[in-house]
Short mmCIF file of C-alpha atoms in Angstrom, two decimals:
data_model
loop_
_atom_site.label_atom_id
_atom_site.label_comp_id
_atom_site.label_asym_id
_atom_site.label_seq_id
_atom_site.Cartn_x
_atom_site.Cartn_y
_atom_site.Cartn_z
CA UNK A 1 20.24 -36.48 17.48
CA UNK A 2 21.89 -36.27 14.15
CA UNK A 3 24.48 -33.58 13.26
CA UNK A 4 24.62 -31.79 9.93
CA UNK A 5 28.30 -31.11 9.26
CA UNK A 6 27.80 -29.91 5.61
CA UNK A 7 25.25 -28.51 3.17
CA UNK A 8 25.60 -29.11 -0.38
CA UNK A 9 25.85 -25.70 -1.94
CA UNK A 10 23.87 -26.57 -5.35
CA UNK A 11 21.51 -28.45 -3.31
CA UNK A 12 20.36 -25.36 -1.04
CA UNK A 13 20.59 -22.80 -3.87
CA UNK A 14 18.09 -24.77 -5.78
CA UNK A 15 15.73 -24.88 -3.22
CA UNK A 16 16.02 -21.18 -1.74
CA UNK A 17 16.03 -20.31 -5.71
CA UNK A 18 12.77 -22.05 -6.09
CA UNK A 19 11.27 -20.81 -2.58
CA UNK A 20 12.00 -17.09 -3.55
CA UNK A 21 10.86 -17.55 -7.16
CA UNK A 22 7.15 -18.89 -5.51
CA UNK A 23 7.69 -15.77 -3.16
CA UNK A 24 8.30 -13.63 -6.34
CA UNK A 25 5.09 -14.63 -7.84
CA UNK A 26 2.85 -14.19 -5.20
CA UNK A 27 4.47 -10.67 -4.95
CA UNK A 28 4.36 -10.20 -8.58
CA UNK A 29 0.61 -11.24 -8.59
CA UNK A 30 -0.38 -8.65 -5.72
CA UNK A 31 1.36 -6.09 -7.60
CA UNK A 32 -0.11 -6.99 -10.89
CA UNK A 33 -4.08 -7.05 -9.31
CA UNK A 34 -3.04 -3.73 -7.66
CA UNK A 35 -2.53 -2.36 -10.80
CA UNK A 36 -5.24 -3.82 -12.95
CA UNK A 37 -7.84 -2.51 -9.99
CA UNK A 38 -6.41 0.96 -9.06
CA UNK A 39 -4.49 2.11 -12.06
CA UNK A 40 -5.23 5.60 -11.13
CA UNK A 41 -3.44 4.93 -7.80
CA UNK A 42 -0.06 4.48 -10.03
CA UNK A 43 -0.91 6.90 -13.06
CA UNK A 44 -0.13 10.20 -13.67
CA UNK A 45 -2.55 12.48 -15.74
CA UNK A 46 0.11 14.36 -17.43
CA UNK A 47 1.70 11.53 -19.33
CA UNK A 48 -1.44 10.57 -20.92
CA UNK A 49 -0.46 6.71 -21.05
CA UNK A 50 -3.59 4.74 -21.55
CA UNK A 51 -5.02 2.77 -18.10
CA UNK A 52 -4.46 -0.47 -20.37
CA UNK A 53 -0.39 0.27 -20.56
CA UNK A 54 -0.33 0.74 -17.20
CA UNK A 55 -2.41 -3.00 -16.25
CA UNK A 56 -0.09 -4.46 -19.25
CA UNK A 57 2.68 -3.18 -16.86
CA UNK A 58 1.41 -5.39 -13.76
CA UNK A 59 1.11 -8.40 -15.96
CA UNK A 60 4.70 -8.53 -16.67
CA UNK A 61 5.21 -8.44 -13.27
CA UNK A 62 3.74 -12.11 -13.21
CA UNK A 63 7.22 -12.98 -15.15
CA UNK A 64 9.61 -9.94 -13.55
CA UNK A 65 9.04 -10.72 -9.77
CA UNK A 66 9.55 -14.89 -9.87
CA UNK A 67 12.32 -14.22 -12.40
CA UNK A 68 14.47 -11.63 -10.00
CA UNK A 69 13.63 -13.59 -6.67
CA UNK A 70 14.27 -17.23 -7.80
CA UNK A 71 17.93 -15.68 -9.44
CA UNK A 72 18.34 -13.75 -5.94
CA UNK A 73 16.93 -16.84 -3.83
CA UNK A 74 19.74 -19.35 -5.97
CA UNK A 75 22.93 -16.99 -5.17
CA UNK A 76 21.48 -16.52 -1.32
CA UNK A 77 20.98 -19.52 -1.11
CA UNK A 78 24.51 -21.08 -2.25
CA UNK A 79 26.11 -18.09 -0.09
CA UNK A 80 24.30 -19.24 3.02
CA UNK A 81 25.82 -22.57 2.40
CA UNK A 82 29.21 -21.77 1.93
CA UNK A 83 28.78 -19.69 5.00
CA UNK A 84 27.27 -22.60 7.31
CA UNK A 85 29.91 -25.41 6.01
CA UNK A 86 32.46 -22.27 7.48
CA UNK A 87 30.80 -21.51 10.56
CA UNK A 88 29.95 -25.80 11.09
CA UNK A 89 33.34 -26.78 11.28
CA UNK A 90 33.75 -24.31 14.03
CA UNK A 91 30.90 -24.55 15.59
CA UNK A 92 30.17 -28.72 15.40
CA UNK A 93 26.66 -27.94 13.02
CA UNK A 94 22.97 -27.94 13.29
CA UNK A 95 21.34 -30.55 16.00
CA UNK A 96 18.24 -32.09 14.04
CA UNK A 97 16.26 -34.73 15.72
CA UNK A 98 15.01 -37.34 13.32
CA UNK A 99 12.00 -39.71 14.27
CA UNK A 100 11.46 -42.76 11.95
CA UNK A 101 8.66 -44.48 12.14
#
C-alpha cells in the first residue's frame, strides 16, 4: 500500500482543467448539433432572426463550453487539492495499491 500525503495543487488543476474542458466540448458539440438540426425547437417566430443566426449560435458553443469548463475544471480542481492536503494531514491520506510489474 502506498499513502498519498499531498497533491500538488498546479498538478491537479491542470488535469481537472483539461478533463472539464474535454467535458465542455462534448457538451458544447451536443448543444451545437441540437441547434443546427432543430432550430425551430430554440427559435421564436416573433424575432424574425434567420435559422442560420441561430446554428451560427451553436457553433460558438464548440469554443464557449470547453472554454468555461476547462477555466471551472482548473480552479475546482486546485480547490479540491488544497482541501485534500487539509483533510490528509488529519486523516493519514488516500490508500492506493500500486502493482509493478
Amino acid at each position: 500500500m502506498t499513502i498519498i500525503h499531498k497533491i500538488n495543487i498546479l498538478s491537479l488543476a491542470k488535469i481537472y482543467s483539461l478533463l472539464m474542458a474535454i467535458m465542455g466540448f462534448i457538451v458544447g458539440l451536443l448543444f451545437s448539433l441540437l441547434r443546427i438540426m432543430a432550430p425551430s425547437l430554440y427559435t421564436n417566430s416573433s424575432l424574425g432572426m434567420p435559422a442560420l443566426a441561430y446554428s451560427s449560435l451553436g457553433l460558438m458553443s464548440l469554443i464557449f463550453f470547453p472554454v468555461i469548463y476547462g477555466i471551472m475544471g482548473f480552479i475546482i480542481g486546485a480547490l479540491t487539492a488544497v482541501l485534500y492536503n487539509f483533510v490528509a494531514k488529519f486523516v493519514g491520506g488516500l490508500e492506493i495499491e500500486i502493482n509493478k510489474k
